[in-house]
PDB file of C-alpha atoms in Angstrom:
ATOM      1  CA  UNK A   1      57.777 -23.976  16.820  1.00  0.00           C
ATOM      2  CA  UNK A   2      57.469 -21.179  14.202  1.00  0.00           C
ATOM      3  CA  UNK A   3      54.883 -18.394  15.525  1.00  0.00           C
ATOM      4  CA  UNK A   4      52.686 -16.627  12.885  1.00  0.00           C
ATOM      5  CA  UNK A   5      53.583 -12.939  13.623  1.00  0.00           C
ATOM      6  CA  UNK A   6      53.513 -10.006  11.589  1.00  0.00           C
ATOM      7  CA  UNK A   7      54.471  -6.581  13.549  1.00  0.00           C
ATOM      8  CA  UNK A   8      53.524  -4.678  11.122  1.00  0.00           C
ATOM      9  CA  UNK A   9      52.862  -3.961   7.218  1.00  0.00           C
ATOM     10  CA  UNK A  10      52.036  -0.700   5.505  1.00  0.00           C
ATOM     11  CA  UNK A  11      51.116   0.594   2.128  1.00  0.00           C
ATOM     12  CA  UNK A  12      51.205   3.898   1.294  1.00  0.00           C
ATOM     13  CA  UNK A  13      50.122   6.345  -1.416  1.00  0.00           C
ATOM     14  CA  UNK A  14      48.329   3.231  -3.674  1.00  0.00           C
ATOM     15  CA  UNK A  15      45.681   3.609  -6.364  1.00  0.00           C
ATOM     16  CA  UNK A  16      42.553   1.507  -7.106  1.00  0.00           C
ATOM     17  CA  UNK A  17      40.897   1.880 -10.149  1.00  0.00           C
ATOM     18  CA  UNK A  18      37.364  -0.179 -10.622  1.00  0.00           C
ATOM     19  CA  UNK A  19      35.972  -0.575 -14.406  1.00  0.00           C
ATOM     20  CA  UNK A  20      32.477  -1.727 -14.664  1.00  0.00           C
ATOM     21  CA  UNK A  21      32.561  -1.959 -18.588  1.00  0.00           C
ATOM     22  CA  UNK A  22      28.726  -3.553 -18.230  1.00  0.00           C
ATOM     23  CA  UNK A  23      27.710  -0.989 -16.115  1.00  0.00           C
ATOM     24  CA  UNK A  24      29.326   1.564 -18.845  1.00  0.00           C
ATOM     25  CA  UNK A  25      29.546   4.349 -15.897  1.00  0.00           C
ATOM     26  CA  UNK A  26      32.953   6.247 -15.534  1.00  0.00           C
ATOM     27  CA  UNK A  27      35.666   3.596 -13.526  1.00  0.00           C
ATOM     28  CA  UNK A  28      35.167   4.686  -9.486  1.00  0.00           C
ATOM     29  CA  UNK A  29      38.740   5.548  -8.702  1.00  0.00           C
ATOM     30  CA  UNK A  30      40.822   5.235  -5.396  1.00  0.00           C
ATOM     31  CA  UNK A  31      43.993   7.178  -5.211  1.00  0.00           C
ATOM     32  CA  UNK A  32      46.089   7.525  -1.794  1.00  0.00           C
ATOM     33  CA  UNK A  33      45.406   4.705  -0.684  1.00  0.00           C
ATOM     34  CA  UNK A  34      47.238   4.231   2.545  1.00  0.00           C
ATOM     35  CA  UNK A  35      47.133   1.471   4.900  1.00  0.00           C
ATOM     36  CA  UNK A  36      48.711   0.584   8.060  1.00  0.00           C
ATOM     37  CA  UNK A  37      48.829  -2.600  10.144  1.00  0.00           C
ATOM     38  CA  UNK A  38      50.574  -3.204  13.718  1.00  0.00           C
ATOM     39  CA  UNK A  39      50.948  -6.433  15.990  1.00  0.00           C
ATOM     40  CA  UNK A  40      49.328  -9.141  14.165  1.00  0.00           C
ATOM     41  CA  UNK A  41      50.693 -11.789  15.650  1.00  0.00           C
ATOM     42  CA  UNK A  42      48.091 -14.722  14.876  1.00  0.00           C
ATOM     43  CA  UNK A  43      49.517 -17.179  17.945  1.00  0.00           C
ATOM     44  CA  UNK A  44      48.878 -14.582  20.561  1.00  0.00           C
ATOM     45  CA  UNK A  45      44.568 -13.405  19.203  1.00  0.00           C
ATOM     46  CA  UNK A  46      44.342 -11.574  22.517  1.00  0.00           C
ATOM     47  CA  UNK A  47      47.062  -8.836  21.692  1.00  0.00           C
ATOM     48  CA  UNK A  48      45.894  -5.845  19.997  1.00  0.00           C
ATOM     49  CA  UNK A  49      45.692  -5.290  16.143  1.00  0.00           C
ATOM     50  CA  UNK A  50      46.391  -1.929  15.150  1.00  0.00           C
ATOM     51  CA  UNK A  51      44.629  -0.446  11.711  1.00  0.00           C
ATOM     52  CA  UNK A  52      45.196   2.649  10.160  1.00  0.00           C
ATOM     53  CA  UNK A  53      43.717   2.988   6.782  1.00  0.00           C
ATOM     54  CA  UNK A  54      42.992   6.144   4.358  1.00  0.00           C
ATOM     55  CA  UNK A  55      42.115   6.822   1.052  1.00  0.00           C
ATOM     56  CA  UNK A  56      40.607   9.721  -1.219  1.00  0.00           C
ATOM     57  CA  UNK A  57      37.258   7.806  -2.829  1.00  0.00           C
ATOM     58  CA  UNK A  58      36.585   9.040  -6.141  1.00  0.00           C
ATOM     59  CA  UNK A  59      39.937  10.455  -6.823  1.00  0.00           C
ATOM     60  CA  UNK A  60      39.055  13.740  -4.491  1.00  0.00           C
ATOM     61  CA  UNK A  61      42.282  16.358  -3.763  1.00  0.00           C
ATOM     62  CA  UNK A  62      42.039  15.535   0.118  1.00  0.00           C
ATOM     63  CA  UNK A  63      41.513  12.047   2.258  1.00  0.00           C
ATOM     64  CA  UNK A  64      37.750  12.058   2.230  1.00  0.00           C
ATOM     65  CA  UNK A  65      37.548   8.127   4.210  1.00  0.00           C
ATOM     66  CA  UNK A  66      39.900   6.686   6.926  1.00  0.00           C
ATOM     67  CA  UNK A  67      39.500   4.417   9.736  1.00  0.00           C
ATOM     68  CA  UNK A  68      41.772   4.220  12.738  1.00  0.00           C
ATOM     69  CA  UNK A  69      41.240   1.544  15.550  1.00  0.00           C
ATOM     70  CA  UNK A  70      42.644  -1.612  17.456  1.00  0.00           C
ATOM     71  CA  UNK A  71      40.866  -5.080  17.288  1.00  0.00           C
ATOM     72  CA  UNK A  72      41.556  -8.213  19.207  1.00  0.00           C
ATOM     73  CA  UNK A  73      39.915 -11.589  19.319  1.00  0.00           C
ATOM     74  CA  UNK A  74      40.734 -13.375  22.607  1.00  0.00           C
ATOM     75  CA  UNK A  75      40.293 -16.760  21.161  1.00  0.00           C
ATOM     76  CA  UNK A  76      40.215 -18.467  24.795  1.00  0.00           C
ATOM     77  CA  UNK A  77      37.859 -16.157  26.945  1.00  0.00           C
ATOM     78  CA  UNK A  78      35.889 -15.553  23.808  1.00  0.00           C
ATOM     79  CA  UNK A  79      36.105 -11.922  23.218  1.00  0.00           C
ATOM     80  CA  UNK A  80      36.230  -9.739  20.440  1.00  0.00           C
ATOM     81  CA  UNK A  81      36.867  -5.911  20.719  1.00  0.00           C
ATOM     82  CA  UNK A  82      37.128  -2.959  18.572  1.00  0.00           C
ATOM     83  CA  UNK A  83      38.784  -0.039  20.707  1.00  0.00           C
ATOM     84  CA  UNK A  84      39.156   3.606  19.962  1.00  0.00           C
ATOM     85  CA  UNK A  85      37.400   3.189  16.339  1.00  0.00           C
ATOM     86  CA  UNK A  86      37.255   6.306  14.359  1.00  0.00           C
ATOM     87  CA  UNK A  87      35.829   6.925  11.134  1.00  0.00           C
ATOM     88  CA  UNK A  88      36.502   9.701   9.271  1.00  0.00           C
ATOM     89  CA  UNK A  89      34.384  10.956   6.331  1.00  0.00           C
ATOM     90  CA  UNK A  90      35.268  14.135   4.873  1.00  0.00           C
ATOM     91  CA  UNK A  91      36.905  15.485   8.088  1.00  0.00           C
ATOM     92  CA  UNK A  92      33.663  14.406  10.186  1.00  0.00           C
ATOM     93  CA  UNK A  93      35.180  11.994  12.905  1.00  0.00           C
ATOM     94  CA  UNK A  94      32.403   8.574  13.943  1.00  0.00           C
ATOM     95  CA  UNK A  95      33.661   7.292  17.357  1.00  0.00           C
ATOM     96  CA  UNK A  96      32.984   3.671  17.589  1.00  0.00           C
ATOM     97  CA  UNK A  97      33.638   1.208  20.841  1.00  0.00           C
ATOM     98  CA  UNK A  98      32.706  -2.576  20.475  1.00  0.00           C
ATOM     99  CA  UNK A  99      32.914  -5.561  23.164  1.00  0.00           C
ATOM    100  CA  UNK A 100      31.534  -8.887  22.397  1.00  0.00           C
ATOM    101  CA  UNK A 101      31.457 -11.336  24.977  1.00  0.00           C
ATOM    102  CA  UNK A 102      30.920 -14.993  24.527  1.00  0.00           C
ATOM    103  CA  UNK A 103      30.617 -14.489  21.073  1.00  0.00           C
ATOM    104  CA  UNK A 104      30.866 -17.884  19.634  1.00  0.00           C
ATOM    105  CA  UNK A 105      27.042 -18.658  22.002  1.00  0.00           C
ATOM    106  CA  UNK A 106      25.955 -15.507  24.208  1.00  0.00           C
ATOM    107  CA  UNK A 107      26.723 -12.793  22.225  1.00  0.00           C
ATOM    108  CA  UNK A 108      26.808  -9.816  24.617  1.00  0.00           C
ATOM    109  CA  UNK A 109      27.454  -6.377  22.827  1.00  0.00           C
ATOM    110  CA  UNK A 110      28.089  -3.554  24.328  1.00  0.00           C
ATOM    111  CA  UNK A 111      28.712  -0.678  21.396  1.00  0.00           C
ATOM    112  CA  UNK A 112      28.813   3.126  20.913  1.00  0.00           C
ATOM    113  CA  UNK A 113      28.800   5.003  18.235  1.00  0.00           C
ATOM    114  CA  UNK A 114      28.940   8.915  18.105  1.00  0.00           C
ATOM    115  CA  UNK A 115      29.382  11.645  15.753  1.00  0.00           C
ATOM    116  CA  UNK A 116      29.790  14.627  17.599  1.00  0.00           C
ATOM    117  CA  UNK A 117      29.474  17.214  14.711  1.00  0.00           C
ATOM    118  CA  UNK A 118      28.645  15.410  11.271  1.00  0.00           C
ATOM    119  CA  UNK A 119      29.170  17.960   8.724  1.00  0.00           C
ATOM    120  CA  UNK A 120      26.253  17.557   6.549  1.00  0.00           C
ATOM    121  CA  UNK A 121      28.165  18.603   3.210  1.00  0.00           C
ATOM    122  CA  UNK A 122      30.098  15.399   3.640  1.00  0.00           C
ATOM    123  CA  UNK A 123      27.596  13.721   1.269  1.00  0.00           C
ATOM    124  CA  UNK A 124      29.492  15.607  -1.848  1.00  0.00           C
ATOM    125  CA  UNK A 125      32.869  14.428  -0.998  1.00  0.00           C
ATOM    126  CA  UNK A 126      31.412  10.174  -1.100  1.00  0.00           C
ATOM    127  CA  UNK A 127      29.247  10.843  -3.590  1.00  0.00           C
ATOM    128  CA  UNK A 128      30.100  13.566  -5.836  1.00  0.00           C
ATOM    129  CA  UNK A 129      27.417  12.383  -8.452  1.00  0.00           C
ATOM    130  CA  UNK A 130      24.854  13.730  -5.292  1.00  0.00           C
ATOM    131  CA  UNK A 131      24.592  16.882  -6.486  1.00  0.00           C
ATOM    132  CA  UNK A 132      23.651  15.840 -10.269  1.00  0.00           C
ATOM    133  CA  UNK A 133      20.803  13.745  -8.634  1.00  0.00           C
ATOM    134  CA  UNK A 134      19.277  16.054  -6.849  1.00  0.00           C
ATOM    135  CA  UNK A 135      16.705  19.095  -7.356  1.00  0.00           C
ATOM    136  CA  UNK A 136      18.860  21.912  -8.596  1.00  0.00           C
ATOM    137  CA  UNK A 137      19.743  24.235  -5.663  1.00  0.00           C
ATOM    138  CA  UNK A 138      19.712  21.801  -3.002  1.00  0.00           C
ATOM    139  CA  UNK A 139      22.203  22.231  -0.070  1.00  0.00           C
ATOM    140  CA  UNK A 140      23.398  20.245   2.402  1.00  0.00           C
ATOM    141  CA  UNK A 141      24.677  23.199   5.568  1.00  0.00           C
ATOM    142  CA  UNK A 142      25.762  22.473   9.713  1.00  0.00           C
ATOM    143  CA  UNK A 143      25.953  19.432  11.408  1.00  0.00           C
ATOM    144  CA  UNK A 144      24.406  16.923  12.763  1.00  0.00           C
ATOM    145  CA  UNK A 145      25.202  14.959  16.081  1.00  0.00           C
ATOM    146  CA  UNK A 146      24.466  11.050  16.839  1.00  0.00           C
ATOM    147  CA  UNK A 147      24.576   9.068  19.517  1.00  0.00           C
ATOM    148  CA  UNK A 148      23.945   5.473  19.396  1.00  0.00           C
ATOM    149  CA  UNK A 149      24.376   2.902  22.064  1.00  0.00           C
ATOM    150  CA  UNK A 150      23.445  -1.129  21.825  1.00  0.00           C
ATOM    151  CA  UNK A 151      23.920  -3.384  24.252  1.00  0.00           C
ATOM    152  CA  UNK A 152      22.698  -6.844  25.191  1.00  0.00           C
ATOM    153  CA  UNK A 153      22.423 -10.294  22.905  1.00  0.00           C
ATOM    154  CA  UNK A 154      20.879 -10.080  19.793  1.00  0.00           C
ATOM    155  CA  UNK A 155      17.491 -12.085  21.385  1.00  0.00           C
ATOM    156  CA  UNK A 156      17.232  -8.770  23.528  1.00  0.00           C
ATOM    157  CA  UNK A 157      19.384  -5.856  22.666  1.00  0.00           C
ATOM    158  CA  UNK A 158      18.895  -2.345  24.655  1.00  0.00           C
ATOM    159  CA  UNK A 159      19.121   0.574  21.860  1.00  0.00           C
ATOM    160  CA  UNK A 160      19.052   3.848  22.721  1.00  0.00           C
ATOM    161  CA  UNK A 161      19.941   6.784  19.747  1.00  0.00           C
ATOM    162  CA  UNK A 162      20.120  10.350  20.288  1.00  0.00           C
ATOM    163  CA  UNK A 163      19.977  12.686  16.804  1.00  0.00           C
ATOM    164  CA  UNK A 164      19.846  16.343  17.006  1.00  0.00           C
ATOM    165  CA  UNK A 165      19.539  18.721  13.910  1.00  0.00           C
ATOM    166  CA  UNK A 166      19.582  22.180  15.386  1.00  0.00           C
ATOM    167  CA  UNK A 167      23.078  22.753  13.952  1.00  0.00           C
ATOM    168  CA  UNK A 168      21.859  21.058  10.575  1.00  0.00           C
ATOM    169  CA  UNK A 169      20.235  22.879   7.090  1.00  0.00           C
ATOM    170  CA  UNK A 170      18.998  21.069   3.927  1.00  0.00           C
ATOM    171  CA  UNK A 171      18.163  23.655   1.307  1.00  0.00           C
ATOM    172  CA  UNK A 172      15.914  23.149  -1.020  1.00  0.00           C
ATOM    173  CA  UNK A 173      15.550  25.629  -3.821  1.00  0.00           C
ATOM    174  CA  UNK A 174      15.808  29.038  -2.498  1.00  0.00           C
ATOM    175  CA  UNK A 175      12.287  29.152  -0.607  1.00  0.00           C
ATOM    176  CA  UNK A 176      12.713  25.967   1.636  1.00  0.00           C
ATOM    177  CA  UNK A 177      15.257  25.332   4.329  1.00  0.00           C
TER     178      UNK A 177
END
């Protein structure tokens, strides 16, 4: 028997380049694109896949978007995980645990999310056309820090979120902050 296995693939330093010629808006462009892939070996679901992917979104200078974490689907006990998740937006790191149970009929989550220090100026580096959008001499300052945690089915799921803004600014003009 031939097993399905693939220890590991990478590309590194690629460039996408979307053209929306109806949409007549400037191409969105991906350059550095980088992605990594460990242990996916498709006869053994229960092992670990590793992902590493990067990329600077809208042709920035630095990686503004990556996401690091291992998934597994154990395809005879019926659970799916995503360990050790970590988004990363513009240098401000989203922590992310995920267990399904039963997930083909029960559906149990249990999931956190965090972002410990959300730098609020992130918003320019995703969406550079931001600042044309909005009022002239609007800032985005600090951080924010989240806390999100679901768990139970999705008939009755247990949410509780935690935001605080004390370390956060949004300047509006130069009267209002």
């Amino acid at each position: 028997a031939m097993a399905a296995a693939l220890a590991g693939a990478r590309n590194k330093d690629g460039a996408l380049i979307f053209d929306d010629r109806v949409a007549q808006k400037p191409p969105l462009k991906i350059t550095g694109f980088r992605l990594q892939i460990k242990n996916a070996v498709l006869t053994d679901t229960s092992q670990p896949i590793g992902i590493d992917l990067g990329m600077r979104l809208f042709d920035q200078e630095k990686e503004n978007l990556s996401f690091v974490a291992e998934v597994a689907v154990d395809q005879i006990k019926k659970i799916a995980t995503l360990k050790d998740g970590k988004l990363t937006i513009a240098g401000s790191p989203i922590l992310m645990n995920l267990v399904v149970e039963d997930y083909e009929k029960e559906q149990k989550v249990d999931a956190t999310l965090s972002a410990p220090a959300f730098a609020m100026g992130s918003v320019y580096s995703l969406v550079p056309d931001a600042k044309k959008s909005l009022p002239p001499g609007t800032k985005f300052d600090g951080a924010l820090t989240l806390e999100v945690s679901a768990k139970g089915t999705p008939k009755n799921m247990a949410i509780k979120t935690s935001l605080d803004l004390k370390k956060a600014a949004i300047q509006y003009g130069e009267t209002f902050v």
